[in-house]
């Protein structure tokens, strides 16, 4: 009987475990391995960073929920994957043999690519913050509380090679809302510095009217911006930026001063995955076919931020394509069906829809986009703003955390609300 090992228990790994459990008979074993013993709902980190959420609100212990569903859990990092030998090595040296390996390890945060950037504990220089993990968001909040006593300029944005722009905008707007509520916004000039070629590009070549809507929102909130920004280094209180023109030539050099900064880094694949021969592209992202299956190893599947997706278009400063939660779940659904098919001796035929859906909170209102498919021209391509998005984002958090607790792989919210928007997770064959 088969042993399925899932490495990484984040937004992709947890639903993968539940869906595979639901589809496979009890004779098959499932083991989840994660470097921490808790699950964190990453999309809520911007709220942690301004104190609108506590750590306990968005983290859950993994073990009890998986055990209840008959899934084994090991809280350890995987240090080595022996793909030809079908086994993984864990941090304590023990090995785990598998029949199928599902890689959902998310990103390695590449702070070290820009000298001075990112938290020291994550390989960075210590001068900018991040909200990519709950620990990082809490570190921002600690500094933010000191900053509020003596406020000054803030820089928010995304480094060269970044792919996750939605949370950078979201965080800029949330911080603006929080400062306005505290009546301190007048003391805090905010500059948005991004590798995107224009505001609203989002790593997707824009979605609907995202350019003019986000520009207008930033103007209304008194934010300045620098696009095509290649941040080259950070020193205490200073971001050094080479701004390129649309042809990729140097347009202007900037030295942007700040008292507090949050810059999202570029992503890479995590070391243990990136080191497997023939598995990944040069940045360590897993090369997969349309069925989420490794091109090199037929019993390895992968989903989430760790998979290789080509950029939607070439930009003067490199940008990547975002991988959002719903897209990740569509990948996971395909993996569960394809492993079940493989075990039954049938061909793997299920494909995720890879629809890009993003809900970005702005504190009091919000912006949502839907890009179906993600590469233009699209069948559905809209970007809308409204208070409903702020509420939908809160609902997304509550439903996702409930789903992790209950072990449902596709609860009501997704089945009915998203279906009503014309959004489904698997391509036609699987419906
Ligand atoms: C700040 C932020 C906000 C976001 N907001 C949204 C949003 O609002 N909506 C949306 O749709 N998307 C959002 N995203 C994008 C995306 O949905 C998230 O990044 C999501 O967490 C990605 O899921 P994942 O499973 O690929 O990776 P993760 O959720 O990061 O999970 C990866 C897991 O693998 C584990 N791991 C890593 N290496 C190893 C190893 N060697 N051994 C064992 N375990 C390992 C990690 O500990 C982690 O638990 C956001 C991203 C960020 C960074």
CSV table of C-alpha atoms and ligand atoms in Angstrom, one decimal:
chain,number,residue,atom,x,y,z
A,1,UNK,CA,0.0,0.0,0.0
A,2,UNK,CA,1.3,3.5,-0.8
A,3,UNK,CA,2.9,6.0,1.6
A,4,UNK,CA,2.4,9.6,0.5
A,5,UNK,CA,4.7,12.1,2.1
A,6,UNK,CA,3.8,15.8,2.0
A,7,UNK,CA,6.6,18.3,2.8
A,8,UNK,CA,5.3,21.7,3.9
A,9,UNK,CA,2.0,22.3,5.9
A,10,UNK,CA,1.1,25.8,4.7
A,11,UNK,CA,-1.8,27.0,2.5
A,12,UNK,CA,-1.0,24.3,0.0
A,13,UNK,CA,0.2,21.4,2.2
A,14,UNK,CA,-2.7,21.3,4.7
A,15,UNK,CA,-5.5,21.2,2.1
A,16,UNK,CA,-3.3,18.7,0.1
A,17,UNK,CA,-3.2,16.3,3.1
A,18,UNK,CA,-7.0,16.6,3.7
A,19,UNK,CA,-7.9,16.1,0.0
A,20,UNK,CA,-5.6,13.2,-0.5
A,21,UNK,CA,-6.9,11.6,2.7
A,22,UNK,CA,-10.5,12.0,1.4
A,23,UNK,CA,-9.8,10.4,-1.9
A,24,UNK,CA,-7.6,7.5,-0.9
A,25,UNK,CA,-8.6,4.4,1.1
A,26,UNK,CA,-7.4,3.9,4.7
A,27,UNK,CA,-4.9,1.3,3.5
A,28,UNK,CA,-2.7,4.2,2.2
A,29,UNK,CA,-0.6,6.1,4.7
A,30,UNK,CA,-0.2,9.9,4.6
A,31,UNK,CA,2.6,11.7,6.5
A,32,UNK,CA,3.0,15.5,6.6
A,33,UNK,CA,6.4,17.0,7.5
A,34,UNK,CA,6.7,20.6,8.4
A,35,UNK,CA,9.5,22.7,9.8
A,36,UNK,CA,7.3,24.1,12.5
A,37,UNK,CA,4.6,22.5,14.7
A,38,UNK,CA,2.1,25.2,13.8
A,39,UNK,CA,0.1,26.3,10.8
A,40,UNK,CA,0.1,30.0,10.0
A,41,UNK,CA,-2.4,31.8,7.8
A,42,UNK,CA,0.0,33.9,5.9
A,43,UNK,CA,-2.6,36.3,4.3
A,44,UNK,CA,-3.4,37.7,7.8
A,45,UNK,CA,0.2,38.8,8.5
A,46,UNK,CA,-0.4,42.4,7.4
A,47,UNK,CA,-3.0,42.6,10.2
A,48,UNK,CA,-0.5,41.2,12.8
A,49,UNK,CA,2.1,43.8,11.8
A,50,UNK,CA,-0.2,46.7,12.8
A,51,UNK,CA,-1.7,44.9,15.9
A,52,UNK,CA,-5.1,44.2,14.4
A,53,UNK,CA,-4.6,40.4,15.0
A,54,UNK,CA,-2.8,38.5,17.7
A,55,UNK,CA,-0.5,35.5,16.8
A,56,UNK,CA,-3.0,33.1,18.4
A,57,UNK,CA,-5.8,34.4,16.0
A,58,UNK,CA,-4.0,33.1,12.9
A,59,UNK,CA,-1.9,30.1,14.0
A,60,UNK,CA,-3.0,26.6,14.8
A,61,UNK,CA,-1.2,23.5,16.2
A,62,UNK,CA,-1.0,21.1,13.3
A,63,UNK,CA,-0.8,17.7,15.0
A,64,UNK,CA,-4.2,17.4,16.6
A,65,UNK,CA,-6.1,18.3,13.4
A,66,UNK,CA,-4.1,15.9,11.2
A,67,UNK,CA,-4.2,13.1,13.7
A,68,UNK,CA,-8.0,13.4,13.9
A,69,UNK,CA,-8.1,12.7,10.2
A,70,UNK,CA,-5.8,9.7,10.3
A,71,UNK,CA,-2.8,11.6,8.9
A,72,UNK,CA,0.7,11.3,10.5
A,73,UNK,CA,2.6,14.5,11.3
A,74,UNK,CA,6.3,15.2,12.0
A,75,UNK,CA,7.3,18.7,13.1
A,76,UNK,CA,10.8,18.8,11.4
A,77,UNK,CA,12.5,20.4,8.5
A,78,UNK,CA,13.4,18.1,5.5
A,79,UNK,CA,17.1,18.6,4.9
A,80,UNK,CA,17.6,16.2,1.9
A,81,UNK,CA,15.5,14.6,-0.8
A,82,UNK,CA,16.8,11.5,-2.4
A,83,UNK,CA,14.5,11.5,-5.4
A,84,UNK,CA,15.9,8.5,-7.2
A,85,UNK,CA,15.9,6.6,-3.9
A,86,UNK,CA,12.4,7.7,-2.9
A,87,UNK,CA,13.2,9.0,0.6
A,88,UNK,CA,13.6,12.2,2.5
A,89,UNK,CA,16.0,12.9,5.4
A,90,UNK,CA,14.7,15.0,8.3
A,91,UNK,CA,16.7,17.5,10.5
A,92,UNK,CA,17.2,14.9,13.2
A,93,UNK,CA,18.8,12.5,10.7
A,94,UNK,CA,15.8,10.0,10.4
A,95,UNK,CA,14.8,9.0,6.9
A,96,UNK,CA,11.3,8.6,5.6
A,97,UNK,CA,10.6,6.4,2.5
A,98,UNK,CA,7.8,7.4,0.2
A,99,UNK,CA,5.9,6.1,-2.8
A,100,UNK,CA,4.6,9.6,-3.7
A,101,UNK,CA,6.2,12.9,-2.6
A,102,UNK,CA,4.1,16.1,-2.6
A,103,UNK,CA,6.3,19.2,-2.3
A,104,UNK,CA,4.5,22.3,-0.9
A,105,UNK,CA,7.4,24.1,0.8
A,106,UNK,CA,6.4,27.6,-0.2
A,107,UNK,CA,9.2,30.2,-0.7
A,108,UNK,CA,12.7,30.7,0.5
A,109,UNK,CA,12.8,34.5,1.2
A,110,UNK,CA,15.8,35.8,-0.8
A,111,UNK,CA,16.7,38.8,1.4
A,112,UNK,CA,20.4,38.2,0.9
A,113,UNK,CA,20.1,39.3,-2.8
A,114,UNK,CA,19.9,42.9,-1.7
A,115,UNK,CA,22.6,43.8,0.8
A,116,UNK,CA,21.2,45.2,4.0
A,117,UNK,CA,17.6,44.0,3.4
A,118,UNK,CA,15.4,41.8,5.5
A,119,UNK,CA,15.5,40.4,9.1
A,120,UNK,CA,18.9,39.1,10.2
A,121,UNK,CA,17.4,35.9,11.4
A,122,UNK,CA,16.3,35.1,7.9
A,123,UNK,CA,19.7,35.7,6.2
A,124,UNK,CA,19.1,39.5,5.7
A,125,UNK,CA,21.0,42.6,6.8
A,126,UNK,CA,18.4,43.8,9.2
A,127,UNK,CA,17.4,47.2,7.9
A,128,UNK,CA,14.0,46.4,6.3
A,129,UNK,CA,11.1,44.4,7.7
A,130,UNK,CA,9.0,41.7,6.1
A,131,UNK,CA,5.5,40.4,6.7
A,132,UNK,CA,6.1,37.0,5.0
A,133,UNK,CA,5.9,35.1,8.2
A,134,UNK,CA,4.0,35.6,11.5
A,135,UNK,CA,7.4,36.1,13.2
A,136,UNK,CA,8.4,38.8,10.8
A,137,UNK,CA,5.0,40.5,11.1
A,138,UNK,CA,5.4,40.5,14.9
A,139,UNK,CA,8.9,42.0,14.6
A,140,UNK,CA,7.4,44.8,12.5
A,141,UNK,CA,4.8,45.4,15.1
A,142,UNK,CA,7.4,45.6,17.9
A,143,UNK,CA,9.3,48.3,15.9
A,144,UNK,CA,6.0,50.0,14.9
A,145,UNK,CA,5.1,50.6,18.5
A,146,UNK,CA,8.4,52.4,19.1
A,147,UNK,CA,8.0,54.3,15.8
A,148,UNK,CA,4.6,55.6,16.9
A,149,UNK,CA,6.2,57.6,19.7
A,150,UNK,CA,8.4,59.4,17.2
A,151,UNK,CA,7.1,58.8,13.7
A,152,UNK,CA,8.8,59.6,10.4
A,153,UNK,CA,9.0,58.5,6.7
A,154,UNK,CA,8.0,54.9,5.8
A,155,UNK,CA,9.0,52.9,2.7
A,156,UNK,CA,6.9,50.0,1.6
A,157,UNK,CA,7.3,47.9,-1.6
A,158,UNK,CA,8.9,45.0,-3.3
A,159,UNK,CA,12.4,44.1,-4.2
A,160,UNK,CA,13.7,43.2,-7.7
A,161,UNK,CA,12.5,39.7,-8.7
A,162,UNK,CA,9.6,39.8,-6.3
A,163,UNK,CA,6.4,38.1,-7.4
A,164,UNK,CA,4.0,38.8,-4.5
A,165,UNK,CA,2.9,42.4,-5.0
A,166,UNK,CA,-0.7,42.3,-3.7
A,167,UNK,CA,0.4,42.1,0.0
A,168,UNK,CA,2.8,45.1,-0.5
A,169,UNK,CA,-0.1,47.3,-1.7
A,170,UNK,CA,-2.3,45.8,0.9
A,171,UNK,CA,0.1,46.6,3.7
A,172,UNK,CA,0.7,50.2,2.5
A,173,UNK,CA,-3.0,50.9,2.6
A,174,UNK,CA,-3.5,49.1,6.0
A,175,UNK,CA,-0.7,51.1,7.5
A,176,UNK,CA,-2.1,54.3,6.0
A,177,UNK,CA,-5.5,53.4,7.6
A,178,UNK,CA,-4.0,52.6,11.0
A,179,UNK,CA,-2.0,55.9,11.0
A,180,UNK,CA,-5.1,57.9,10.1
A,181,UNK,CA,-7.0,56.3,12.9
A,182,UNK,CA,-4.2,57.3,15.3
A,183,UNK,CA,-4.2,60.8,13.8
A,184,UNK,CA,-0.5,60.4,13.0
A,185,UNK,CA,-0.7,60.1,9.2
A,186,UNK,CA,0.3,63.8,8.8
A,187,UNK,CA,3.7,62.9,10.4
A,188,UNK,CA,4.4,59.9,8.1
A,189,UNK,CA,5.3,60.4,4.4
A,190,UNK,CA,4.8,57.0,2.7
A,191,UNK,CA,6.7,56.0,-0.5
A,192,UNK,CA,5.9,52.8,-2.4
A,193,UNK,CA,9.0,51.5,-4.1
A,194,UNK,CA,8.4,48.6,-6.5
A,195,UNK,CA,10.1,46.5,-9.2
A,196,UNK,CA,6.8,46.6,-11.1
A,197,UNK,CA,7.0,48.7,-14.3
A,198,UNK,CA,3.9,50.6,-13.3
A,199,UNK,CA,1.5,50.8,-10.4
A,200,UNK,CA,-1.1,48.0,-10.6
A,201,UNK,CA,1.1,45.7,-12.7
A,202,UNK,CA,0.9,43.1,-9.9
A,203,UNK,CA,3.3,40.7,-11.7
A,204,UNK,CA,0.3,40.0,-14.0
A,205,UNK,CA,0.7,42.7,-16.6
A,206,UNK,CA,-2.2,44.5,-14.8
A,207,UNK,CA,-5.7,43.2,-14.2
A,208,UNK,CA,-8.6,45.1,-15.5
A,209,UNK,CA,-8.3,48.7,-14.5
A,210,UNK,CA,-5.7,48.0,-11.7
A,211,UNK,CA,-3.3,50.7,-12.9
A,212,UNK,CA,-5.6,53.7,-12.8
A,213,UNK,CA,-7.5,52.4,-9.7
A,214,UNK,CA,-4.4,51.8,-7.6
A,215,UNK,CA,-2.8,55.0,-8.8
A,216,UNK,CA,-5.9,56.9,-7.8
A,217,UNK,CA,-6.1,55.2,-4.4
A,218,UNK,CA,-2.4,56.1,-3.8
A,219,UNK,CA,-3.0,59.7,-4.8
A,220,UNK,CA,-6.0,59.9,-2.6
A,221,UNK,CA,-4.0,58.6,0.3
A,222,UNK,CA,-1.0,60.9,-0.3
A,223,UNK,CA,1.4,58.2,-1.2
A,224,UNK,CA,4.4,58.7,-3.5
A,225,UNK,CA,5.8,55.9,-5.6
A,226,UNK,CA,8.8,54.8,-7.6
A,227,UNK,CA,8.2,52.1,-10.2
A,228,UNK,CA,10.8,50.1,-12.3
A,229,UNK,CA,12.8,50.4,-9.0
A,230,UNK,CA,15.9,48.2,-8.7
A,231,UNK,CA,16.7,48.4,-5.0
A,232,UNK,CA,20.4,47.8,-4.9
A,233,UNK,CA,21.2,48.0,-1.2
A,234,UNK,CA,19.8,49.2,2.1
A,235,UNK,CA,21.6,51.0,5.0
A,236,UNK,CA,20.2,52.1,8.3
A,237,UNK,CA,17.3,54.4,7.3
A,238,UNK,CA,18.3,54.6,3.6
A,239,UNK,CA,17.1,52.6,0.5
A,240,UNK,CA,19.3,52.9,-2.5
A,241,UNK,CA,17.3,52.6,-5.7
A,242,UNK,CA,18.2,52.6,-9.4
A,243,UNK,CA,15.1,53.5,-11.4
A,244,UNK,CA,15.1,52.2,-14.9
A,245,UNK,CA,13.1,53.5,-17.9
A,246,UNK,CA,10.9,51.3,-20.0
A,247,UNK,CA,13.8,50.3,-22.2
A,248,UNK,CA,15.8,49.1,-19.2
A,249,UNK,CA,18.2,52.1,-19.2
A,250,UNK,CA,19.1,54.0,-16.0
A,251,UNK,CA,16.6,56.8,-15.5
A,252,UNK,CA,17.4,58.1,-12.0
A,253,UNK,CA,19.3,57.2,-8.9
A,254,UNK,CA,17.4,57.6,-5.6
A,255,UNK,CA,18.3,57.5,-2.0
A,256,UNK,CA,15.1,57.1,-0.1
A,257,UNK,CA,15.2,57.9,3.6
A,258,UNK,CA,13.0,56.0,6.0
A,259,UNK,CA,12.4,55.4,9.7
A,260,UNK,CA,10.5,52.2,9.1
A,261,UNK,CA,10.4,50.0,6.1
A,262,UNK,CA,8.7,46.8,4.8
A,263,UNK,CA,10.0,45.5,1.5
A,264,UNK,CA,8.8,42.1,0.2
A,265,UNK,CA,11.8,40.0,-1.0
A,266,UNK,CA,12.2,38.0,-4.2
A,267,UNK,CA,11.4,34.3,-3.6
A,268,UNK,CA,13.4,31.2,-4.4
A,269,UNK,CA,12.9,27.5,-3.8
A,270,UNK,CA,13.9,26.2,-0.3
A,271,UNK,CA,17.4,24.6,-0.1
A,272,UNK,CA,16.4,20.9,0.3
A,273,UNK,CA,14.2,21.1,-2.8
A,274,UNK,CA,16.5,23.3,-4.9
A,275,UNK,CA,19.3,20.8,-4.4
A,276,UNK,CA,17.6,17.8,-6.0
A,277,UNK,CA,19.2,17.2,-9.4
A,278,UNK,CA,16.9,17.9,-12.4
A,279,UNK,CA,13.9,18.8,-10.2
A,280,UNK,CA,14.0,22.6,-10.4
A,281,UNK,CA,14.7,25.6,-12.5
A,282,UNK,CA,17.8,27.7,-11.6
A,283,UNK,CA,15.9,29.6,-8.8
A,284,UNK,CA,15.0,26.4,-7.2
A,285,UNK,CA,11.3,26.2,-8.2
A,286,UNK,CA,9.9,22.8,-9.0
A,287,UNK,CA,9.4,22.2,-12.8
A,288,UNK,CA,6.0,20.5,-13.2
A,289,UNK,CA,3.8,19.5,-16.1
A,290,UNK,CA,0.2,20.5,-16.5
A,291,UNK,CA,-0.8,17.7,-14.0
A,292,UNK,CA,1.4,19.2,-11.2
A,293,UNK,CA,3.8,16.4,-11.7
A,294,UNK,CA,7.6,16.7,-11.7
A,295,UNK,CA,9.0,16.6,-15.2
A,296,UNK,CA,12.0,14.5,-13.9
A,297,UNK,CA,10.4,12.2,-11.3
A,298,UNK,CA,7.0,10.7,-12.0
A,299,UNK,CA,6.1,10.1,-8.3
A,300,UNK,CA,6.8,13.7,-7.2
A,301,UNK,CA,4.0,16.3,-7.4
A,302,UNK,CA,4.2,20.0,-6.3
A,303,UNK,CA,1.9,22.9,-5.6
A,304,UNK,CA,2.0,26.5,-4.3
A,305,UNK,CA,4.7,29.1,-4.3
A,306,UNK,CA,7.4,26.5,-4.7
A,307,UNK,CA,6.4,25.6,-8.3
A,308,UNK,CA,8.0,27.2,-11.4
A,309,UNK,CA,5.7,29.5,-13.3
A,310,UNK,CA,7.2,31.7,-16.1
A,311,UNK,CA,6.7,35.5,-15.7
A,312,UNK,CA,3.6,36.8,-17.5
A,313,UNK,CA,5.9,39.2,-19.4
A,314,UNK,CA,9.5,40.5,-19.4
A,315,UNK,CA,9.8,43.7,-17.3
A,316,UNK,CA,12.8,46.2,-17.1
A,317,UNK,CA,13.4,45.2,-13.5
A,318,UNK,CA,12.7,41.4,-13.1
A,319,UNK,CA,9.3,40.6,-11.6
A,320,UNK,CA,7.7,37.2,-11.1
A,321,UNK,CA,4.1,35.9,-11.4
A,322,UNK,CA,2.2,35.7,-8.1
A,323,UNK,CA,0.7,32.4,-6.8
A,324,UNK,CA,-2.3,33.1,-4.8
A,325,UNK,CA,-4.3,31.0,-2.3
A,326,UNK,CA,-7.1,29.9,-4.6
A,327,UNK,CA,-4.7,29.1,-7.4
A,328,UNK,CA,-2.7,27.0,-5.0
A,329,UNK,CA,-5.8,25.1,-3.9
A,330,UNK,CA,-6.7,24.4,-7.5
A,331,UNK,CA,-3.2,22.9,-7.9
A,332,UNK,CA,-3.7,20.8,-4.7
A,333,UNK,CA,-7.1,19.5,-6.0
A,334,UNK,CA,-5.4,18.3,-9.2
A,335,UNK,CA,-2.6,16.5,-7.2
A,336,UNK,CA,-5.1,14.6,-5.1
A,337,UNK,CA,-7.0,13.4,-8.1
A,338,UNK,CA,-3.9,12.5,-10.0
A,339,UNK,CA,-2.3,10.5,-7.2
A,340,UNK,CA,-5.7,8.6,-6.8
A,341,UNK,CA,-5.7,8.0,-10.5
A,342,UNK,CA,-2.1,6.8,-10.6
A,343,UNK,CA,-2.8,4.3,-7.7
A,344,UNK,CA,-5.8,3.0,-9.7
A,345,UNK,CA,-3.6,2.5,-12.7
A,346,UNK,CA,-5.2,5.3,-14.6
A,347,UNK,CA,-3.5,8.2,-16.3
A,348,UNK,CA,-3.2,11.5,-14.4
A,349,UNK,CA,-5.6,13.8,-16.1
A,350,UNK,CA,-6.6,16.6,-13.7
A,351,UNK,CA,-5.3,20.1,-14.1
A,352,UNK,CA,-5.8,23.0,-11.8
A,353,UNK,CA,-7.4,26.1,-13.3
A,354,UNK,CA,-4.7,28.3,-11.9
A,355,UNK,CA,-7.1,31.3,-11.7
A,356,UNK,CA,-5.6,34.3,-10.0
A,357,UNK,CA,-7.9,35.7,-7.4
A,358,UNK,CA,-6.8,38.2,-4.8
A,359,UNK,CA,-8.5,40.0,-2.0
A,360,UNK,CA,-6.4,42.9,-0.8
A,361,UNK,CA,-7.6,44.6,2.4
A,362,UNK,CA,-7.2,48.3,2.7
A,363,UNK,CA,-8.2,48.6,6.3
A,364,UNK,CA,-11.6,50.2,5.8
A,365,UNK,CA,-12.2,49.1,2.3
A,366,UNK,CA,-10.5,46.7,-0.1
A,367,UNK,CA,-9.6,45.8,-3.7
A,368,UNK,CA,-10.2,42.5,-5.4
A,369,UNK,CA,-9.0,41.2,-8.7
A,370,UNK,CA,-9.9,38.1,-10.7
A,371,UNK,CA,-7.7,37.1,-13.6
A,372,UNK,CA,-9.0,34.0,-15.5
A,373,UNK,CA,-6.7,32.7,-16.8
A,374,UNK,CA,-3.7,34.4,-15.4
A,375,UNK,CA,-2.0,35.1,-18.7
A,376,UNK,CA,-3.7,37.7,-20.9
A,377,UNK,CA,-5.9,37.8,-23.0
A,378,UNK,CA,-8.4,36.6,-20.3
A,379,UNK,CA,-11.9,35.4,-20.2
A,380,UNK,CA,-12.5,37.2,-16.8
A,381,UNK,CA,-10.4,40.2,-16.0
A,382,UNK,CA,-11.6,42.6,-13.4
A,383,UNK,CA,-10.4,44.8,-10.5
A,384,UNK,CA,-12.9,46.3,-8.1
A,385,UNK,CA,-12.8,48.3,-5.0
A,386,UNK,CA,-15.3,48.3,-2.1
A,387,UNK,CA,-16.0,47.7,1.5
A,388,UNK,CA,-17.3,44.2,0.6
A,389,UNK,CA,-13.7,43.2,-0.2
A,390,UNK,CA,-12.6,44.1,3.4
A,391,UNK,CA,-15.5,41.9,4.7
A,392,UNK,CA,-14.7,39.1,2.1
A,393,UNK,CA,-11.1,39.1,3.3
A,394,UNK,CA,-12.2,38.6,6.9
A,395,UNK,CA,-14.5,35.8,5.7
A,396,UNK,CA,-11.6,34.2,3.8
A,397,UNK,CA,-9.5,34.1,7.0
A,398,UNK,CA,-12.3,32.7,9.1
A,399,UNK,CA,-13.3,30.0,6.5
A,400,UNK,CA,-9.7,29.0,5.8
A,401,UNK,CA,-8.9,28.6,9.5
A,402,UNK,CA,-12.2,26.7,10.0
A,403,UNK,CA,-11.3,24.5,7.1
A,404,UNK,CA,-7.9,23.6,8.7
A,405,UNK,CA,-9.6,22.8,12.0
A,406,UNK,CA,-12.4,20.7,10.4
A,407,UNK,CA,-10.4,19.1,7.7
A,408,UNK,CA,-12.9,19.9,5.0
A,409,UNK,CA,-11.2,20.2,1.7
A,410,UNK,CA,-13.8,22.4,0.0
A,411,UNK,CA,-16.3,24.0,2.3
A,412,UNK,CA,-19.5,25.9,1.4
A,413,UNK,CA,-17.8,29.4,1.0
A,414,UNK,CA,-15.8,28.1,-1.9
A,415,UNK,CA,-18.3,25.8,-3.4
A,416,UNK,CA,-21.1,28.3,-3.6
A,417,UNK,CA,-19.7,31.9,-3.4
A,418,UNK,CA,-16.8,31.4,-5.7
A,419,UNK,CA,-18.9,29.2,-8.1
A,420,UNK,CA,-21.3,32.1,-8.3
A,421,UNK,CA,-18.5,34.3,-9.5
A,422,UNK,CA,-17.9,31.7,-12.3
A,423,UNK,CA,-14.7,30.3,-10.5
A,424,UNK,CA,-14.1,26.6,-10.3
A,425,UNK,CA,-10.9,24.8,-9.1
A,426,UNK,CA,-10.5,22.0,-11.7
A,427,UNK,CA,-10.7,22.1,-15.4
A,428,UNK,CA,-13.7,20.7,-17.2
A,429,UNK,CA,-12.7,17.1,-17.1
A,430,UNK,CA,-12.8,17.0,-13.4
A,431,UNK,CA,-16.1,18.7,-12.8
B,1,LIG,C1,2.4,38.5,3.3
B,1,LIG,C2,1.6,37.7,2.3
B,1,LIG,C3,0.3,37.8,2.1
B,1,LIG,C4,-0.4,37.1,1.2
B,1,LIG,N1,-1.8,37.3,1.1
B,1,LIG,C5,-2.5,36.5,0.3
B,1,LIG,C6,-3.9,36.7,0.1
B,1,LIG,O1,-4.5,37.6,0.8
B,1,LIG,N2,-4.6,35.9,-0.7
B,1,LIG,C7,-4.0,35.0,-1.4
B,1,LIG,O2,-4.6,34.3,-2.2
B,1,LIG,N3,-2.6,34.8,-1.4
B,1,LIG,C8,-1.9,35.5,-0.5
B,1,LIG,N4,-0.5,35.3,-0.4
B,1,LIG,C9,0.1,34.4,-1.4
B,1,LIG,C10,0.1,32.9,-1.0
B,1,LIG,O3,-1.3,32.5,-0.8
B,1,LIG,C11,0.8,32.6,0.3
B,1,LIG,O4,2.1,32.9,0.2
B,1,LIG,C12,0.7,31.1,0.8
B,1,LIG,O5,1.1,31.0,2.1
B,1,LIG,C13,1.5,30.2,-0.1
B,1,LIG,O6,1.2,28.9,0.3
B,1,LIG,P1,2.3,27.7,0.2
B,1,LIG,O7,1.7,26.5,0.7
B,1,LIG,O8,2.9,27.7,-1.2
B,1,LIG,O9,3.5,28.2,1.2
B,1,LIG,P2,3.4,28.4,2.7
B,1,LIG,O10,2.1,28.8,3.2
B,1,LIG,O11,4.5,29.4,3.0
B,1,LIG,O12,3.8,27.0,3.4
B,1,LIG,C14,5.0,26.4,3.2
B,1,LIG,C15,5.3,25.5,4.4
B,1,LIG,O13,6.4,24.7,4.1
B,1,LIG,C16,7.2,24.6,5.3
B,1,LIG,N5,8.6,24.3,4.9
B,1,LIG,C17,9.4,25.0,4.1
B,1,LIG,N6,10.6,24.4,3.9
B,1,LIG,C18,10.5,23.2,4.6
B,1,LIG,C19,11.3,22.1,4.7
B,1,LIG,N7,12.6,22.0,4.2
B,1,LIG,N8,10.9,21.0,5.4
B,1,LIG,C20,9.6,21.0,6.0
B,1,LIG,N9,8.8,22.1,5.8
B,1,LIG,C21,9.2,23.1,5.1
B,1,LIG,C22,7.1,26.0,5.9
B,1,LIG,O14,7.4,25.9,7.3
B,1,LIG,C23,5.6,26.3,5.6
B,1,LIG,O15,4.8,25.8,6.7
B,1,LIG,C24,0.2,36.1,0.4
B,1,LIG,C25,1.6,35.9,0.6
B,1,LIG,C26,2.3,36.7,1.5
B,1,LIG,C27,3.8,36.5,1.6
